[in-house]
Short mmCIF file of C-alpha atoms and ligand atoms in Angstrom, two decimals:
data_model
loop_
_atom_site.label_atom_id
_atom_site.label_comp_id
_atom_site.label_asym_id
_atom_site.label_seq_id
_atom_site.Cartn_x
_atom_site.Cartn_y
_atom_site.Cartn_z
CA UNK C 1 0.00 0.00 0.00
CA UNK C 2 1.23 3.51 -0.71
CA UNK C 3 3.01 5.45 2.06
CA UNK C 4 1.18 8.35 3.63
CA UNK C 5 3.06 11.22 5.32
CA UNK C 6 2.98 10.95 9.11
CA UNK C 7 1.75 14.46 9.82
CA UNK C 8 -1.51 13.59 8.10
CA UNK C 9 -2.18 10.71 10.41
CA UNK C 10 -2.14 13.13 13.33
CA UNK C 11 -5.16 15.06 12.14
CA UNK C 12 -7.58 12.72 10.53
CA UNK C 13 -10.54 14.97 11.25
CA UNK C 14 -9.39 17.31 8.43
CA UNK C 15 -9.22 14.61 5.74
CA UNK C 16 -11.70 14.51 2.86
CA UNK C 17 -13.71 11.36 3.62
CA UNK C 18 -15.14 9.24 0.81
CA UNK C 19 -18.92 9.37 0.80
CA UNK C 20 -19.24 5.81 -0.46
CA UNK C 21 -16.78 3.00 0.35
CA UNK C 22 -16.89 -0.46 -1.21
CA UNK C 23 -15.15 -3.47 0.33
CA UNK C 24 -14.42 -6.82 -1.31
CA UNK C 25 -14.23 -9.00 1.81
CA UNK C 26 -11.61 -11.40 0.49
CA UNK C 27 -9.18 -13.80 2.14
CA UNK C 28 -11.39 -15.72 4.58
CA UNK C 29 -10.43 -19.09 3.12
CA UNK C 30 -6.68 -18.44 3.31
CA UNK C 31 -7.04 -17.08 6.85
CA UNK C 32 -8.57 -20.41 7.91
CA UNK C 33 -6.19 -22.60 5.90
CA UNK C 34 -3.16 -20.91 7.48
CA UNK C 35 -4.52 -21.97 10.86
CA UNK C 36 -5.36 -25.51 9.76
CA UNK C 37 -9.08 -24.74 10.07
CA UNK C 38 -11.93 -25.41 7.64
CA UNK C 39 -12.72 -22.55 5.23
CA UNK C 40 -16.04 -22.03 7.01
CA UNK C 41 -14.09 -20.92 10.12
CA UNK C 42 -12.56 -18.15 8.00
CA UNK C 43 -15.99 -17.05 6.80
CA UNK C 44 -17.17 -16.93 10.42
CA UNK C 45 -14.30 -14.61 11.36
CA UNK C 46 -15.02 -12.62 8.20
CA UNK C 47 -18.66 -12.22 9.20
CA UNK C 48 -17.64 -11.00 12.68
CA UNK C 49 -15.34 -8.49 11.04
CA UNK C 50 -18.08 -7.38 8.68
CA UNK C 51 -20.10 -6.22 11.74
CA UNK C 52 -17.11 -4.54 13.37
CA UNK C 53 -16.04 -2.59 10.27
CA UNK C 54 -19.62 -1.63 9.32
CA UNK C 55 -20.21 -0.13 12.79
CA UNK C 56 -16.87 1.66 12.64
CA UNK C 57 -17.64 3.18 9.22
CA UNK C 58 -20.99 4.43 10.50
CA UNK C 59 -19.38 5.99 13.58
CA UNK C 60 -16.75 7.92 11.61
CA UNK C 61 -19.31 9.36 9.19
CA UNK C 62 -19.10 7.20 6.05
CA UNK C 63 -22.50 7.66 4.40
CA UNK C 64 -22.60 4.56 2.18
CA UNK C 65 -20.77 1.27 2.62
CA UNK C 66 -21.12 -1.59 0.15
CA UNK C 67 -19.75 -5.01 1.07
CA UNK C 68 -19.35 -7.90 -1.37
CA UNK C 69 -20.64 -10.91 0.57
CA UNK C 70 -21.53 -13.42 -2.17
CA UNK C 71 -21.05 -13.09 -5.90
CA UNK C 72 -23.03 -14.65 -8.76
CA UNK C 73 -19.86 -16.74 -9.36
CA UNK C 74 -19.57 -17.98 -5.75
CA UNK C 75 -22.18 -20.70 -6.48
CA UNK C 76 -19.27 -22.62 -8.07
CA UNK C 77 -17.86 -23.33 -4.59
CA UNK C 78 -18.28 -26.74 -2.90
CA UNK C 79 -21.82 -27.35 -1.61
CA UNK C 80 -20.59 -27.61 1.99
CA UNK C 81 -18.96 -24.18 1.85
CA UNK C 82 -22.09 -22.62 0.33
CA UNK C 83 -24.19 -24.22 3.06
CA UNK C 84 -21.90 -22.81 5.75
CA UNK C 85 -22.07 -19.35 4.15
CA UNK C 86 -25.89 -19.43 4.00
CA UNK C 87 -26.01 -20.35 7.71
CA UNK C 88 -23.67 -17.45 8.50
CA UNK C 89 -25.76 -15.02 6.48
CA UNK C 90 -28.81 -16.03 8.52
CA UNK C 91 -27.01 -15.80 11.86
CA UNK C 92 -25.25 -12.52 11.16
CA UNK C 93 -28.25 -10.86 9.51
CA UNK C 94 -30.31 -11.69 12.63
CA UNK C 95 -27.63 -10.16 14.82
CA UNK C 96 -27.25 -7.18 12.51
CA UNK C 97 -31.01 -6.62 12.59
CA UNK C 98 -30.81 -5.92 16.34
CA UNK C 99 -27.42 -4.31 16.65
CA UNK C 100 -27.58 -2.11 13.56
CA UNK C 101 -30.98 -0.84 14.66
CA UNK C 102 -29.27 0.61 17.76
CA UNK C 103 -26.54 2.03 15.51
CA UNK C 104 -29.12 3.55 13.13
CA UNK C 105 -27.61 1.74 10.12
CA UNK C 106 -29.90 1.20 7.11
CA UNK C 107 -29.29 -2.17 5.48
CA UNK C 108 -30.10 -2.68 1.80
CA UNK C 109 -29.31 -5.56 -0.52
CA UNK C 110 -27.74 -5.60 -3.97
CA UNK C 111 -28.16 -8.64 -6.21
CA UNK C 112 -30.91 -11.15 -6.92
CA UNK C 113 -31.94 -12.35 -3.46
CA UNK C 114 -34.96 -14.28 -4.82
CA UNK C 115 -32.77 -17.40 -5.19
CA UNK C 116 -32.13 -17.75 -1.45
CA UNK C 117 -34.08 -20.06 0.89
CA UNK C 118 -37.46 -18.76 2.07
CA UNK C 119 -36.24 -18.17 5.64
CA UNK C 120 -33.22 -16.16 4.44
CA UNK C 121 -35.51 -14.17 2.13
CA UNK C 122 -37.84 -13.49 5.05
CA UNK C 123 -34.91 -12.22 7.10
CA UNK C 124 -33.85 -9.99 4.20
CA UNK C 125 -37.41 -8.63 4.03
CA UNK C 126 -37.45 -7.89 7.79
CA UNK C 127 -34.03 -6.24 7.60
CA UNK C 128 -35.16 -4.01 4.74
CA UNK C 129 -38.37 -3.15 6.57
CA UNK C 130 -36.39 -2.15 9.71
CA UNK C 131 -34.07 -0.02 7.56
CA UNK C 132 -36.96 2.27 6.65
CA UNK C 133 -36.87 3.65 10.20
CA UNK C 134 -33.12 4.28 10.17
CA UNK C 135 -31.36 7.44 9.05
CA UNK C 136 -27.65 6.59 9.50
CA UNK C 137 -25.19 5.02 7.09
CA UNK C 138 -26.60 3.00 4.18
CA UNK C 139 -25.04 -0.45 4.28
CA UNK C 140 -25.44 -2.30 0.98
CA UNK C 141 -24.87 -6.02 1.29
CA UNK C 142 -24.16 -7.50 -2.14
CA UNK C 143 -25.46 -11.09 -2.11
CA UNK C 144 -25.82 -13.14 -5.28
CA UNK C 145 -24.54 -9.96 -6.88
CA UNK C 146 -22.52 -9.52 -10.03
CA UNK C 147 -21.92 -6.28 -11.91
CA UNK C 148 -22.59 -7.95 -15.27
CA UNK C 149 -25.83 -9.59 -14.09
CA UNK C 150 -26.94 -6.23 -12.69
CA UNK C 151 -26.32 -4.58 -16.08
CA UNK C 152 -28.20 -7.34 -17.91
CA UNK C 153 -31.24 -6.77 -15.64
CA UNK C 154 -31.02 -3.02 -16.20
CA UNK C 155 -30.84 -3.45 -20.00
CA UNK C 156 -33.88 -5.78 -19.95
CA UNK C 157 -35.90 -3.35 -17.80
CA UNK C 158 -34.97 -0.40 -20.03
CA UNK C 159 -35.91 -2.40 -23.19
CA UNK C 160 -39.29 -3.22 -21.62
CA UNK C 161 -39.93 0.51 -21.03
CA UNK C 162 -38.99 1.32 -24.63
CA UNK C 163 -41.25 -1.47 -25.94
CA UNK C 164 -44.19 -0.23 -23.85
CA UNK C 165 -43.61 3.30 -25.12
CA UNK C 166 -42.85 4.71 -21.64
CA UNK C 167 -39.31 5.58 -22.66
CA UNK C 168 -37.86 6.88 -25.94
CA UNK C 169 -34.71 5.12 -27.09
CA UNK C 170 -32.90 8.42 -27.65
CA UNK C 171 -33.74 9.53 -24.09
CA UNK C 172 -31.49 6.79 -22.69
CA UNK C 173 -28.34 8.27 -21.16
CA UNK C 174 -25.88 7.35 -18.40
CA UNK C 175 -28.28 8.58 -15.71
CA UNK C 176 -31.00 6.26 -17.08
CA UNK C 177 -28.71 3.25 -16.70
CA UNK C 178 -27.72 4.27 -13.14
CA UNK C 179 -31.41 4.50 -12.23
CA UNK C 180 -31.98 0.87 -13.24
CA UNK C 181 -29.13 -0.53 -11.14
CA UNK C 182 -29.52 -1.94 -7.61
CA UNK C 183 -27.77 1.18 -6.29
CA UNK C 184 -30.30 3.57 -7.90
CA UNK C 185 -30.34 6.93 -6.12
CA UNK C 186 -27.01 6.36 -4.35
CA UNK C 187 -23.71 8.09 -5.12
CA UNK C 188 -21.07 6.05 -6.95
CA UNK C 189 -18.34 4.56 -4.76
CA UNK C 190 -15.39 6.89 -4.16
CA UNK C 191 -13.08 4.24 -2.72
CA UNK C 192 -13.01 0.47 -3.19
CA UNK C 193 -10.82 -1.56 -0.87
CA UNK C 194 -9.77 -5.11 -1.64
CA UNK C 195 -7.82 -6.83 1.10
CA UNK C 196 -6.13 -10.23 0.62
CA UNK C 197 -3.42 -9.25 -1.87
CA UNK C 198 -5.49 -9.99 -5.00
CA UNK C 199 -5.47 -7.30 -7.71
CA UNK C 200 -8.87 -7.86 -9.31
CA UNK C 201 -12.24 -6.18 -9.21
CA UNK C 202 -14.15 -9.48 -9.58
CA UNK C 203 -17.38 -8.13 -11.11
CA UNK C 204 -18.00 -5.71 -8.21
CA UNK C 205 -19.92 -2.49 -8.96
CA UNK C 206 -18.75 -2.51 -12.60
CA UNK C 207 -20.72 0.51 -13.81
CA UNK C 208 -20.61 2.44 -10.55
CA UNK C 209 -16.83 2.13 -10.08
CA UNK C 210 -15.91 4.02 -13.28
CA UNK C 211 -14.12 6.73 -11.27
CA UNK C 212 -13.60 4.96 -7.94
CA UNK C 213 -10.16 5.02 -6.33
CA UNK C 214 -8.94 1.46 -5.71
CA UNK C 215 -6.84 0.32 -2.82
CA UNK C 216 -5.45 -3.23 -2.77
CA UNK C 217 -4.14 -4.24 0.62
CA UNK C 218 -2.01 -7.22 1.52
CA UNK C 219 -4.02 -8.35 4.52
CA UNK C 220 -6.68 -11.04 4.83
CA UNK C 221 -10.24 -9.83 5.53
CA UNK C 222 -10.60 -11.43 9.01
CA UNK C 223 -7.40 -9.58 10.06
CA UNK C 224 -8.52 -6.23 8.61
CA UNK C 225 -8.84 -3.79 11.52
CA UNK C 226 -10.37 -0.32 11.93
CA UNK C 227 -6.77 0.98 11.83
CA UNK C 228 -6.31 -0.65 8.39
CA UNK C 229 -9.45 1.16 7.29
CA UNK C 230 -8.00 4.42 8.63
CA UNK C 231 -4.83 3.80 6.61
CA UNK C 232 -6.96 3.28 3.51
CA UNK C 233 -8.80 6.54 4.23
CA UNK C 234 -5.45 8.35 4.68
CA UNK C 235 -4.30 7.02 1.30
CA UNK C 236 -7.60 8.06 -0.29
CA UNK C 237 -7.20 11.59 1.11
CA UNK C 238 -3.90 11.85 -0.81
CA UNK C 239 -5.30 10.76 -4.14
CA UNK C 240 -5.72 13.39 -6.82
CA UNK C 241 -9.17 12.75 -8.28
CA UNK C 242 -9.53 14.35 -11.71
CA UNK C 243 -12.51 12.50 -13.21
CA UNK C 244 -10.91 12.75 -16.64
CA UNK C 245 -10.12 16.46 -16.28
CA UNK C 246 -6.87 18.18 -15.30
CA UNK C 247 -5.66 19.40 -11.93
CA UNK C 248 -6.28 23.14 -11.57
CA UNK C 249 -3.01 25.11 -11.04
C1 FPP P 301 -14.17 -14.31 0.00
O1 FPP P 301 -13.08 -14.96 0.65
C2 FPP P 301 -15.29 -14.23 0.92
C3 FPP P 301 -16.54 -14.71 0.66
C4 FPP P 301 -16.90 -15.38 -0.60
C5 FPP P 301 -17.61 -14.62 1.68
C6 FPP P 301 -17.69 -13.29 2.40
C7 FPP P 301 -18.77 -13.38 3.42
C8 FPP P 301 -18.67 -12.92 4.69
C9 FPP P 301 -17.48 -12.21 5.19
C10 FPP P 301 -19.85 -13.06 5.60
C11 FPP P 301 -20.61 -11.75 5.64
C12 FPP P 301 -21.86 -11.89 6.38
C13 FPP P 301 -22.95 -11.10 6.16
C14 FPP P 301 -24.16 -11.31 6.98
C15 FPP P 301 -22.98 -10.07 5.12
P1 FPP P 301 -12.51 -16.31 0.02
O2 FPP P 301 -13.29 -17.44 0.57
O3 FPP P 301 -12.53 -16.22 -1.47
O4 FPP P 301 -11.04 -16.30 0.57
P2 FPP P 301 -9.78 -16.95 -0.16
O5 FPP P 301 -9.53 -16.12 -1.39
O6 FPP P 301 -8.71 -16.80 0.86
O7 FPP P 301 -10.11 -18.38 -0.47
#
């Protein structure tokens, strides 16, 4: 990770904070394997850390946090691992439902959640219902999410509107596409963090990340601490975001 001058660490309150942070929670399996544990033990630690980091982001004033919990490609994993992940989603969503209510966090879901078991879908429904009363950080949990699948759904929905005459083809612009994504109405991510030492974006927020700053960190997700997040925020504060323009002199 890039080096950040020390004096900036002293006064973090003056840093420009990203409004929207995305995290690819990667490295659970390796964390477990290094300890001679089953991969599911790594996911359990990862789920604990998900709660810790989400609460921390809310407390320091991040307005939107999106976590990648299960991708459209993760169904390729062994059945036992998928089963363990589904159990964890149920357990940790139940816990989050209570604890995040106290923290005023609004949970939303990205991805096609209609494929999950009926009890998990019911929990998702309850969580979304509870979120309507909250006003704090928006926490998007991406589950059965893939950026390409999200774009395919958006294209189909837009085509249906054109066919029914509700939308003119030449009215379609970038804002139209954004409105048909699961993140409709939310700002694009400013910073995407991928721990675990992998340098890939893995189908995460493909459209929305066009101008996101990326930070790849060589640490496994269960070991990722609030201080690691602070380091990422320090690095973000030093990035020169130009959005295709030039830096004013
Ligand atoms: C990637 O690590 C991680 C996942 C596929 C699962 C992430 C899920 C959680 C952290 C649980 C979150 C819980 C809720 C309720 C949102 P990996 O298994 O690919 O790690 P590896 O690359 O080391 O094998």
